[in-house]
Short mmCIF file of C-alpha atoms and ligand atoms in Angstrom, two decimals:
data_model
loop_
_atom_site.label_atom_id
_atom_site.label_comp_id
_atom_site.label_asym_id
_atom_site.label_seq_id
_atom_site.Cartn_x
_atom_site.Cartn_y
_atom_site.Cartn_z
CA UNK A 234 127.44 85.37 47.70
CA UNK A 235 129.96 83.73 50.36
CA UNK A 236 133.05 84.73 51.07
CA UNK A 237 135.68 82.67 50.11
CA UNK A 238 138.26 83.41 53.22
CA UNK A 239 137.70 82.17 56.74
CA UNK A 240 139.97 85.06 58.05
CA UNK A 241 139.87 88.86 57.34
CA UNK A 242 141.64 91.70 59.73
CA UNK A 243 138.95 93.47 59.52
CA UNK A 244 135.16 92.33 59.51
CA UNK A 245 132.57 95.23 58.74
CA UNK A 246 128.65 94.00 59.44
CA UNK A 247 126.05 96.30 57.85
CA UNK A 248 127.01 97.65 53.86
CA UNK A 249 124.35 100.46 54.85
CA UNK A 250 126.03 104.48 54.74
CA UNK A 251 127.93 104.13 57.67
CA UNK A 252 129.24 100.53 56.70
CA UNK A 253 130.15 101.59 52.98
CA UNK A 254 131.56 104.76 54.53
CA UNK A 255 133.77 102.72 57.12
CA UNK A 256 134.93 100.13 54.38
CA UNK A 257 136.29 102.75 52.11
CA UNK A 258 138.33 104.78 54.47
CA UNK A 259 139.59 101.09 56.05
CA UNK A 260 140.74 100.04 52.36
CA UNK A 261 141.91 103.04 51.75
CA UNK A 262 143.89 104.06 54.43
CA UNK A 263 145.11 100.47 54.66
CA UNK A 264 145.54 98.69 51.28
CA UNK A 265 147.56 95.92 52.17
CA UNK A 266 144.79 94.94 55.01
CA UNK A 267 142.27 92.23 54.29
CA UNK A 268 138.65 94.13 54.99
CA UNK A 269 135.92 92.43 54.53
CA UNK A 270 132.05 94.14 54.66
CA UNK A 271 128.69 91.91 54.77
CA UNK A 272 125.46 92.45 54.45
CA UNK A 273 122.91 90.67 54.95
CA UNK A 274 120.44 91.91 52.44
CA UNK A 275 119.78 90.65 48.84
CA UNK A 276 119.58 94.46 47.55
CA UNK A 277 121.88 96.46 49.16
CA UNK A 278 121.37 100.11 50.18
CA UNK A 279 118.03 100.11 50.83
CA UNK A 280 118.01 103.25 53.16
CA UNK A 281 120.09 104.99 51.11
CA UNK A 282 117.63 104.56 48.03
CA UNK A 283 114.31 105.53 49.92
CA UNK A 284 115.81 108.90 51.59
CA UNK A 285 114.49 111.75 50.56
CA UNK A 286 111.80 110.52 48.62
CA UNK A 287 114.51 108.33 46.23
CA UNK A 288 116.39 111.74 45.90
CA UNK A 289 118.74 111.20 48.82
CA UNK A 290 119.14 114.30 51.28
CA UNK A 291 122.97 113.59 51.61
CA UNK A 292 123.69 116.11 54.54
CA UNK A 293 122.19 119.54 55.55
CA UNK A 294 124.40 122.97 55.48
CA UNK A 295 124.46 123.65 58.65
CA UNK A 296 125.11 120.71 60.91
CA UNK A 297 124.63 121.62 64.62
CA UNK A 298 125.30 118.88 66.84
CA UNK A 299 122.99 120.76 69.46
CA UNK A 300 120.58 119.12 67.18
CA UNK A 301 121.12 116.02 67.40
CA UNK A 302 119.66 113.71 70.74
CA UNK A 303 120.65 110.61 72.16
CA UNK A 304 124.21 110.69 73.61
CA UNK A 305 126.41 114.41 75.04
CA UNK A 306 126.46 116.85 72.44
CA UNK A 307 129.84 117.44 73.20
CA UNK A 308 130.72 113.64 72.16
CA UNK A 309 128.50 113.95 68.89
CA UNK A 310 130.59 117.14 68.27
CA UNK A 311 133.51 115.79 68.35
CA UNK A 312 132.67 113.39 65.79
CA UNK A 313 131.50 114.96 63.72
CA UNK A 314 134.32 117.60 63.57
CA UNK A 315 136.23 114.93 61.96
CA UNK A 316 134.50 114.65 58.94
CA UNK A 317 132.21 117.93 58.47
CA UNK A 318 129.73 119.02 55.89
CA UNK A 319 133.00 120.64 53.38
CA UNK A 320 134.54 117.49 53.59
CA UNK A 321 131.39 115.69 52.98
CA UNK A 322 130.73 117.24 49.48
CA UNK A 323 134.47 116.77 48.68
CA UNK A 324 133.99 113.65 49.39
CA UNK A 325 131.34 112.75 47.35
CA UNK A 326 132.84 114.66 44.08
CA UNK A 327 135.68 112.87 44.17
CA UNK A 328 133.15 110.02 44.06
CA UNK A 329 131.55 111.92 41.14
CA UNK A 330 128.67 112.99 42.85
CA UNK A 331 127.98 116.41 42.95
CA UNK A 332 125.73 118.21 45.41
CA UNK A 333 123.59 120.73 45.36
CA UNK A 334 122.16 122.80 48.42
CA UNK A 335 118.08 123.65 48.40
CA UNK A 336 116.22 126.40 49.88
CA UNK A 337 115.86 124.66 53.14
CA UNK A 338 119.58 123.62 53.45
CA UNK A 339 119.37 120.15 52.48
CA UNK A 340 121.72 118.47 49.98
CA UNK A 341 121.02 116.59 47.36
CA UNK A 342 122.79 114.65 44.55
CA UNK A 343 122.19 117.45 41.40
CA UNK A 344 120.67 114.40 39.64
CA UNK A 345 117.84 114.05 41.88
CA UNK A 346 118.75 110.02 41.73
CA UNK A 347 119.35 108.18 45.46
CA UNK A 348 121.09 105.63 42.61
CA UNK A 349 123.94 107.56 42.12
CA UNK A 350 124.85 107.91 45.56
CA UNK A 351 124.48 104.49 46.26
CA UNK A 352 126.21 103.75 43.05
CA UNK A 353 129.10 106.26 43.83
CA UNK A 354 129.77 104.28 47.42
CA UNK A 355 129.90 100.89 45.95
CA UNK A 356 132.19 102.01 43.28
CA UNK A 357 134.10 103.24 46.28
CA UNK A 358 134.06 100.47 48.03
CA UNK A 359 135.08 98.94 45.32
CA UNK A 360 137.82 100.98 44.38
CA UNK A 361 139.36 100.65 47.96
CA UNK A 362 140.10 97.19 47.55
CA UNK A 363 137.15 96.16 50.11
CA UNK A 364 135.33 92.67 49.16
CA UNK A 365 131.79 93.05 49.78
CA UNK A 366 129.42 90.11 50.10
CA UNK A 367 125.75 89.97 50.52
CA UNK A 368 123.27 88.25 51.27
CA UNK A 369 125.91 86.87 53.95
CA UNK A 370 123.40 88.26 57.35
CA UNK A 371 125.49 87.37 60.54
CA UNK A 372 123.57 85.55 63.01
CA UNK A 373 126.32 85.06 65.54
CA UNK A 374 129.29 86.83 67.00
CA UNK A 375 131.82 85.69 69.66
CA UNK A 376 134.82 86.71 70.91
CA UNK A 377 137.90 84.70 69.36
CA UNK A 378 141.47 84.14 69.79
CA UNK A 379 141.88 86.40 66.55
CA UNK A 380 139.73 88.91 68.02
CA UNK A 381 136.07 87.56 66.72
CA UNK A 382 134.52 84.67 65.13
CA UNK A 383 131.36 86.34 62.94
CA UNK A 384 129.03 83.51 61.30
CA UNK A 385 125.90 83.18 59.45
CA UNK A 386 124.37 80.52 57.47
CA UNK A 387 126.97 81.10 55.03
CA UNK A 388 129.77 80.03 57.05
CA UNK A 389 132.09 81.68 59.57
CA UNK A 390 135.08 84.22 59.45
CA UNK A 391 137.62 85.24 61.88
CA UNK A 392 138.93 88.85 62.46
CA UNK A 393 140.96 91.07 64.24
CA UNK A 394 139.05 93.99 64.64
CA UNK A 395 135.26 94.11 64.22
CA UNK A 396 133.06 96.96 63.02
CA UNK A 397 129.13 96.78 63.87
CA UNK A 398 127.59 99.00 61.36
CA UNK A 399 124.45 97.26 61.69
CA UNK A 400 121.92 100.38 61.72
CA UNK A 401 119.21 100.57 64.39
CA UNK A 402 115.51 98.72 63.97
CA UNK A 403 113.83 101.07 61.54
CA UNK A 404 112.80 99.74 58.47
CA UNK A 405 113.18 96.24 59.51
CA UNK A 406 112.47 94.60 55.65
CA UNK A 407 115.87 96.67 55.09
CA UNK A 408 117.93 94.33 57.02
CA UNK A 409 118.24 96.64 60.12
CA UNK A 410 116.12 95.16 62.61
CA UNK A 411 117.95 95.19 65.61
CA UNK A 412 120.53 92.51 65.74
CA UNK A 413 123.32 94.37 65.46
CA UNK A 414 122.43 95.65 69.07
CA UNK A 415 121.72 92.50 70.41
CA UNK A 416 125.20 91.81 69.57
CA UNK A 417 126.51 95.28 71.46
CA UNK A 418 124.48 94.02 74.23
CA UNK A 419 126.24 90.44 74.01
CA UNK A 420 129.59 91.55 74.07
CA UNK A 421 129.12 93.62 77.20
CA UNK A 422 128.02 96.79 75.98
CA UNK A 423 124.97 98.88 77.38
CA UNK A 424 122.08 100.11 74.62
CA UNK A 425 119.67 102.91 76.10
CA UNK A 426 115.84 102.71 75.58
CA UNK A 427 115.23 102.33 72.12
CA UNK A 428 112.03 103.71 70.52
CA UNK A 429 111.12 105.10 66.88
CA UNK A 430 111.95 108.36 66.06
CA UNK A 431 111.09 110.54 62.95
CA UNK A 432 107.64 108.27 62.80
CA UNK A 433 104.01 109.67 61.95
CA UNK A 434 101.57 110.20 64.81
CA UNK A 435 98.27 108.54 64.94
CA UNK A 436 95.40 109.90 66.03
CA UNK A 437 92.33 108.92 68.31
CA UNK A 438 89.15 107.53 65.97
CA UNK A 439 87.08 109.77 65.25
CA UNK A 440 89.61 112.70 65.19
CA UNK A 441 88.03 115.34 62.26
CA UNK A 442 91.83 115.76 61.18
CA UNK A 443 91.63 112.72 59.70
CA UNK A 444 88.77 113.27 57.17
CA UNK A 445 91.25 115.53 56.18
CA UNK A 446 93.74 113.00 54.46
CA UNK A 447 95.67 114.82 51.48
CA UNK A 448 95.72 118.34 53.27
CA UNK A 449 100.02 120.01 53.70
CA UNK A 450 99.98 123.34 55.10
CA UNK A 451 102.23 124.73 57.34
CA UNK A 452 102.09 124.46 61.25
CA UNK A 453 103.88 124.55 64.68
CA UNK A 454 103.67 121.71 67.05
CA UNK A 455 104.64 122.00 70.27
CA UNK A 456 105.35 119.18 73.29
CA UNK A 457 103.89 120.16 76.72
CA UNK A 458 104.80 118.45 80.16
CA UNK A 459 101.89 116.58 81.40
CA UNK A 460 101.40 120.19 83.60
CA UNK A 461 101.17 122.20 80.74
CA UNK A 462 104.90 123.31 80.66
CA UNK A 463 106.08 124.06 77.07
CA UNK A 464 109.29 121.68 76.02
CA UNK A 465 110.20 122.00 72.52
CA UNK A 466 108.85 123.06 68.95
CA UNK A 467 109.09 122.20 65.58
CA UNK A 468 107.18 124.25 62.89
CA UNK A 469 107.44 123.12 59.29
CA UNK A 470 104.77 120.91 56.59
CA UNK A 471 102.52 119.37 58.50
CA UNK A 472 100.79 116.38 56.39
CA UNK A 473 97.47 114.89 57.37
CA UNK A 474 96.53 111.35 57.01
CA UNK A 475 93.65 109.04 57.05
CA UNK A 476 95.84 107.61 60.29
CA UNK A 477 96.73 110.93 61.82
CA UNK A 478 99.81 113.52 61.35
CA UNK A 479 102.91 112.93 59.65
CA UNK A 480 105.27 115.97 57.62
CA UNK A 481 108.87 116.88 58.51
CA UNK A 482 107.01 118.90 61.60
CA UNK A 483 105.86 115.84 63.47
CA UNK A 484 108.36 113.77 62.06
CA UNK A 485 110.72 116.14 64.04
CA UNK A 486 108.40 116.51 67.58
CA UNK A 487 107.49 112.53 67.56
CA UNK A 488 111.09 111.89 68.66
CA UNK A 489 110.53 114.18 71.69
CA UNK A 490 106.81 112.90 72.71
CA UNK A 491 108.18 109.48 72.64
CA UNK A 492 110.89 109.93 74.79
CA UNK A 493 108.75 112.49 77.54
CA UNK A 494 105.78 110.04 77.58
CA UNK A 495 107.92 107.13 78.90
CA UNK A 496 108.54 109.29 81.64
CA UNK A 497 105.55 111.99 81.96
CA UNK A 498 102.76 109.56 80.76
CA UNK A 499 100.15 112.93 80.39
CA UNK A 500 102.46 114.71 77.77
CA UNK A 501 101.05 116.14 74.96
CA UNK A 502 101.11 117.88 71.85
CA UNK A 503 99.38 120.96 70.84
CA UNK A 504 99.18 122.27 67.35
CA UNK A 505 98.82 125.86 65.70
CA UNK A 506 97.82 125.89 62.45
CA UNK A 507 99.00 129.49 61.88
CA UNK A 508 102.16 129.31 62.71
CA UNK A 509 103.64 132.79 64.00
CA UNK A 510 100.07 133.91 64.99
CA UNK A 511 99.72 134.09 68.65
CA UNK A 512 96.16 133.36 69.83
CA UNK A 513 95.78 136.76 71.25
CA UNK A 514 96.31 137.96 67.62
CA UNK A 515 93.51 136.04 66.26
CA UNK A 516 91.27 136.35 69.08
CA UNK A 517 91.44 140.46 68.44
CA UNK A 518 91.16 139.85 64.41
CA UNK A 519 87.98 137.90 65.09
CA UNK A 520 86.55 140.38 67.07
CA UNK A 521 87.44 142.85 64.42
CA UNK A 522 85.26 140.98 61.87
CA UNK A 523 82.38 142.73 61.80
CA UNK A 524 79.73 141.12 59.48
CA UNK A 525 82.31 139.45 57.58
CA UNK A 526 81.51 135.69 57.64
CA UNK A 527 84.26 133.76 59.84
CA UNK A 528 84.61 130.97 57.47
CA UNK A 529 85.54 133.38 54.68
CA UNK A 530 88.27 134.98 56.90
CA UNK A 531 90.07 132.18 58.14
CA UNK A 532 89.66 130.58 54.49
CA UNK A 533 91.99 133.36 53.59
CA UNK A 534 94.56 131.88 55.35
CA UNK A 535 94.19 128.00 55.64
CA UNK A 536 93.07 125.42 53.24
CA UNK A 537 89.68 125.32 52.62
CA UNK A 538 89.23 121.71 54.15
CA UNK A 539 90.98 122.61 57.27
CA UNK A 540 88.45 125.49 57.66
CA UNK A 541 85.79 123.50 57.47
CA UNK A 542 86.91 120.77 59.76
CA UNK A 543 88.01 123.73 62.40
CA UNK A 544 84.26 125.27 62.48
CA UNK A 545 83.14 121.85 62.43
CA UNK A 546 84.96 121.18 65.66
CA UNK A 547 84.20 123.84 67.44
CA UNK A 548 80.45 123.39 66.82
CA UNK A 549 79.97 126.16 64.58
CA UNK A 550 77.86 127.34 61.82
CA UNK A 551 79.84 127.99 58.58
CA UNK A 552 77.65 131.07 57.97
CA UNK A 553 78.65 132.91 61.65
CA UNK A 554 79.71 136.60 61.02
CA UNK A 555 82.15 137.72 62.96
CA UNK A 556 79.83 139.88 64.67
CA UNK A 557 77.40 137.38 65.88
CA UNK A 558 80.64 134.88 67.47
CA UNK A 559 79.66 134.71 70.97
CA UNK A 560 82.64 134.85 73.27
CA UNK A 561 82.79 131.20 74.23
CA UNK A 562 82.65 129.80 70.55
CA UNK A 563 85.83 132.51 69.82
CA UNK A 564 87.70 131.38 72.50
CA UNK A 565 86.74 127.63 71.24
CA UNK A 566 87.48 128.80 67.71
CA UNK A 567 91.06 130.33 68.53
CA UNK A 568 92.26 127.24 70.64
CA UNK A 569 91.45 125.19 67.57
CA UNK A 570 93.36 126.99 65.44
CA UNK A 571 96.04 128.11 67.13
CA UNK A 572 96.58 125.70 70.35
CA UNK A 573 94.39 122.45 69.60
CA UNK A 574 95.17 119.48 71.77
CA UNK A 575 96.36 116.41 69.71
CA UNK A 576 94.90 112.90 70.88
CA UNK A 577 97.75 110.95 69.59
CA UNK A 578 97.14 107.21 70.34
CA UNK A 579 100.23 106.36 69.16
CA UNK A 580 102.72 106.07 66.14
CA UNK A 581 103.53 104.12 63.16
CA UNK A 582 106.23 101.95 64.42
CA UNK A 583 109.94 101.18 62.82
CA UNK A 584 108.52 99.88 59.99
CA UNK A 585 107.89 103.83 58.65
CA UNK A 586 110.15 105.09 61.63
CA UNK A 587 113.17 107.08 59.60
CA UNK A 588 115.52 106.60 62.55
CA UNK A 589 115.47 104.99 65.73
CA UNK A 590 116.53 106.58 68.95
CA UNK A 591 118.64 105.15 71.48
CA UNK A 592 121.86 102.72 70.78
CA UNK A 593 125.05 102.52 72.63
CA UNK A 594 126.09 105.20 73.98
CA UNK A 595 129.24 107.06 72.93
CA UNK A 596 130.88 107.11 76.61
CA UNK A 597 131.42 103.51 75.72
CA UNK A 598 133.17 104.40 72.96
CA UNK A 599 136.77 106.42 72.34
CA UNK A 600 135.99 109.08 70.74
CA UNK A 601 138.99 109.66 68.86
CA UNK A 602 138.59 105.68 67.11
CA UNK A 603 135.27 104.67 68.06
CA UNK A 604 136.66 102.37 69.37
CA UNK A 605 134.24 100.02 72.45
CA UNK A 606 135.96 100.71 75.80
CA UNK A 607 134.68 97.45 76.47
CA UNK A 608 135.85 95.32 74.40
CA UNK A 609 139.21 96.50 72.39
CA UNK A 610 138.73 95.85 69.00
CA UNK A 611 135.81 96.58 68.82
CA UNK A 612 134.48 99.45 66.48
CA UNK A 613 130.87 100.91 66.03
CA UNK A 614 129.60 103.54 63.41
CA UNK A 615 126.30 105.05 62.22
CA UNK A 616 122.58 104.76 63.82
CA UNK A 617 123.98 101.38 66.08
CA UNK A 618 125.55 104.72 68.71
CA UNK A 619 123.02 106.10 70.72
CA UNK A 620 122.92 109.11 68.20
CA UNK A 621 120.12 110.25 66.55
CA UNK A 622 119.08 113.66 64.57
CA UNK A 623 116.33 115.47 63.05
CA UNK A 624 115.11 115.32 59.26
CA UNK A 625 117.33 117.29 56.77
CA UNK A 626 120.42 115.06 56.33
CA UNK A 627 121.35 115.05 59.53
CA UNK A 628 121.37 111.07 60.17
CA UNK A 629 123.11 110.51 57.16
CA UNK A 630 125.96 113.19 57.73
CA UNK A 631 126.33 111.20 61.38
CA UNK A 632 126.65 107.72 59.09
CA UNK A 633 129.22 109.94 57.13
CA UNK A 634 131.13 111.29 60.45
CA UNK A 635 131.36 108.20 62.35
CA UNK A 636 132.01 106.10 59.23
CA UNK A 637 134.74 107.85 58.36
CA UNK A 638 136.47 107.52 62.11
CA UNK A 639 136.15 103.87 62.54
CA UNK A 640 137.49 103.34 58.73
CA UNK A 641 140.20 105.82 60.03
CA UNK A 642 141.02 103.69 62.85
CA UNK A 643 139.93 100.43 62.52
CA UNK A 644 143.50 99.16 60.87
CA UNK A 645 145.74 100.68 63.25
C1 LIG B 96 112.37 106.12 54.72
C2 LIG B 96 113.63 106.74 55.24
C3 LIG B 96 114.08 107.92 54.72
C4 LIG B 96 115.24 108.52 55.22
N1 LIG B 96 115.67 109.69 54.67
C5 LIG B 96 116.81 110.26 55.13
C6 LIG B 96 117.35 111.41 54.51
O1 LIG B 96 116.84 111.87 53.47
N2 LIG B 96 118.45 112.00 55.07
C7 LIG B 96 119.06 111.47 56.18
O2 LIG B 96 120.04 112.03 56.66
N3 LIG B 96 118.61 110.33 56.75
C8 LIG B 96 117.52 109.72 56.24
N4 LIG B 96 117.08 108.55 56.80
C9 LIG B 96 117.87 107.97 57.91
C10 LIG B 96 119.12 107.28 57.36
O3 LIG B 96 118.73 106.45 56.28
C11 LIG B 96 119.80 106.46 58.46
O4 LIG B 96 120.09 107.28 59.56
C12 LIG B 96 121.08 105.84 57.94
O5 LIG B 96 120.81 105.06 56.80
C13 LIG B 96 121.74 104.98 59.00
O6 LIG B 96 122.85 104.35 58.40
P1 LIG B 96 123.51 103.07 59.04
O7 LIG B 96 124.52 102.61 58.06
O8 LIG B 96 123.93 103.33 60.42
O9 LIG B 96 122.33 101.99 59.15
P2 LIG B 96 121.45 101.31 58.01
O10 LIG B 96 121.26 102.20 56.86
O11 LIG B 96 120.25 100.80 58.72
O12 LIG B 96 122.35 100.09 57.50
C14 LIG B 96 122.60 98.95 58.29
C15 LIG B 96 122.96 97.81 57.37
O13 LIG B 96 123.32 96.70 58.19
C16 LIG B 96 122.76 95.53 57.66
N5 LIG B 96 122.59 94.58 58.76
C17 LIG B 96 121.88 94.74 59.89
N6 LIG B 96 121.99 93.66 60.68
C18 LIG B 96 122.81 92.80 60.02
C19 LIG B 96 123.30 91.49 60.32
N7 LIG B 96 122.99 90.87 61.44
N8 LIG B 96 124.12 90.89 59.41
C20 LIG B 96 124.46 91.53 58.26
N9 LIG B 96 124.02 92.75 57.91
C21 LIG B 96 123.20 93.37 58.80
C22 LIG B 96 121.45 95.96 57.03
O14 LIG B 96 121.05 95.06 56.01
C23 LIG B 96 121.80 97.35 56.49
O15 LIG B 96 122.24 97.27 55.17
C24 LIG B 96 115.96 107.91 56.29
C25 LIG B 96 115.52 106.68 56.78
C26 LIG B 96 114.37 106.09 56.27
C27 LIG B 96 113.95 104.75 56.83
#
């Protein structure tokens, strides 16, 4: 659909949470302004309708913005003070989405249905007096008398103020492949390394953890400096593939191995399948065995498969009683459970990347508008800011936050 105005005060790119977010507070705040939001996708919302597993994980209760990575954590704070997690779920009910909070702290819509969220925002948008046209993809931006000259294939449209909502590069068949930062770049503003973050691991050919495709069970992964020093650790569902790892556990880590390896080539990751059990406390329970078999123990406490794979690994016949583990093939045995070395080869890339790290970063921006120091005008909201968070609803409730201060801003 084109639009049918060649001028607009306001010029949103990217109708993705941030983008929706923005144009609703904009209309809202200022009715008599003419906002206009494009997308350049045929179906819009795509993100939104995947999250979660199509259930949407809105936001998380407890947002810490020591959580988040990319830009100070004092900027991200203050961002997200604006709009918190309370004013989120508001928010949304007024929209006539309810919420409902899980075990783990996530949010969801109590319909289960990504949909309805999606639904809700349009309706919003909507509602706010916004006109929304899509598939209208900008290819071009320049800075204008008005303020900016935006244009596509569609046409071209002057504004006053422009908003770059354009997401980062994951999921490219989404829309969000990267332009949006190009354009950043273009009109003078810095963008920090960018790599995928929340992305599955693969692992070296060969690797016995991949015969193990299908098995969840829980475990702790930890990132080491390339001298061994430990750096951070995530424990949750780890999933294995026929490619490697994935789960909300090395979803969470990946971000952190990608960035140290850029800079300390010899990191690497270490797993324990038991999480909580220290390998001193295994290595004295296996030497406690007796003439119980080994495989029977540890089958009490990890899938099956996994045992298999583990005695496989280490070399190991699955009838050894405990009693008859010589102390080499322990020690073997305990690292593999409880400290074994991942050969991650790499990871799946931003096309199953949830998030992608790096963006502009928010010293460009004023805080209080997100507003580009740079270039007056100028607004940016969502994954585009060098901002980026772990699973749980945290990259959404950042799409929420900074949406909601640009739309706050963007017509004063
Ligand atoms: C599979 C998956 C599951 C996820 N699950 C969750 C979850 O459960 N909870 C959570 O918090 N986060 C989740 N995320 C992350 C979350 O979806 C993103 O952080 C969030 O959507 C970012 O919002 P955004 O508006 O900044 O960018 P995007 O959602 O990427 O939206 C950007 C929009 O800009 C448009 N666009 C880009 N370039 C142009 C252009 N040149 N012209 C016109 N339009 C353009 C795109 O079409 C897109 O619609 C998930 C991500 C993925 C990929």
């Amino acid at each position: 659909m084109s639009p049918t105005t060649s001028h607009a005060d306001t010029v949103i790119v990217g109708a993705g949470a941030a983008g929706l977010m923005a144009a609703i507070w904009a209309g809202r705040m200022h009715p008599e302004k003419r906002i206009v939001l494009l997308d350049g996708a045929r179906k819009l919302g795509a993100k939104i309708l995947v999250a979660g597993g199509g259930r949407c994980n809105v936001t998380h209760h407890t947002v810490d913005p020591g959580r988040y990575a990319g830009s100070s954590t004092a900027a991200i704070a203050k961002v997200l003070r604006r709009f918190d997690v309370p004013e989120t779920v508001e928010f949304f009910r007024e929209l006539g989405v309810e919420l409902k909070q899980e075990d783990t702290g996530k949010l969801f819509p109590t319909t289960d249905r990504a949909r309805d969220v999606l639904d809700a925002l349009l309706t919003g948008v909507r509602r706010a007096g916004v006109s929304l046209h899509h598939p209208c993809r900008v290819e071009e931006v320049e800075l204008s008398e008005a303020g900016f000259t935006v244009r596509g294939p569609w046409g071209a449209m002057a504004c006053n103020k422009l908003v770059l909502a354009t997401g980062g590069k994951s999921l490219p068949r989404s829309g969000s492949d990267g332009k949006g930062l190009a354009f950043a770049r273009a009109l003078g503003h810095s963008v920090t390394r960018t790599f995928p973050s929340l992305v599955p691991l693969i692992l070296a050919p060969g690797n016995p953890i991949l015969d193990l495709s299908g098995v969840t069970l829980p475990a702790t992964l930890q990132l080491h400096t390339s001298t061994g020093k430990h750096v951070i650790a995530f424990t949750n569902s780890t999933l294995c593939t026929h490619f490697g790892l994935s789960g909300p556990s090395v979803l969470d880590i990946s971000r952190y191995f990608l960035d140290l390896q850029n800079t300390d080539p010899g990191a690497y990751l270490t797993v324990n399948w038991l999480p909580g059990v220290a390998s001193s406390t295994l290595d004295a329970a296996l030497q406690s065995l007796g003439p119980v078999p080994v495989r029977k123990y540890l089958r009490r406490h990890l899938p099956h498969r996994m045992v298999d794979t583990l005695l496989l690994l280490c070399g190991l016949d699955p009838a050894t009683k405990g009693d008859a583990l010589s102390r080499k093939l322990r020690r073997q045995l305990v690292m593999a459970v409880t400290a074994q070395r991942l050969d991650v080869e790499g990871n799946r890339g931003y096309r199953y990347a949830e998030v992608t790290a790096g963006g502009v970063p928010l010293r460009e921006l004023d805080l209080k508008r997100l507003e580009s120091r740079v270039v007056p005008g100028l607004f940016l909201c969502g994954e585009i800011c060098d901002v980026d968070g772990p699973i749980g609803g945290l990259n959404f409730q950042w799409a929420w936050s900074s949406g909601f201060v640009v739309g706050c801003s963007v017509g004063c």
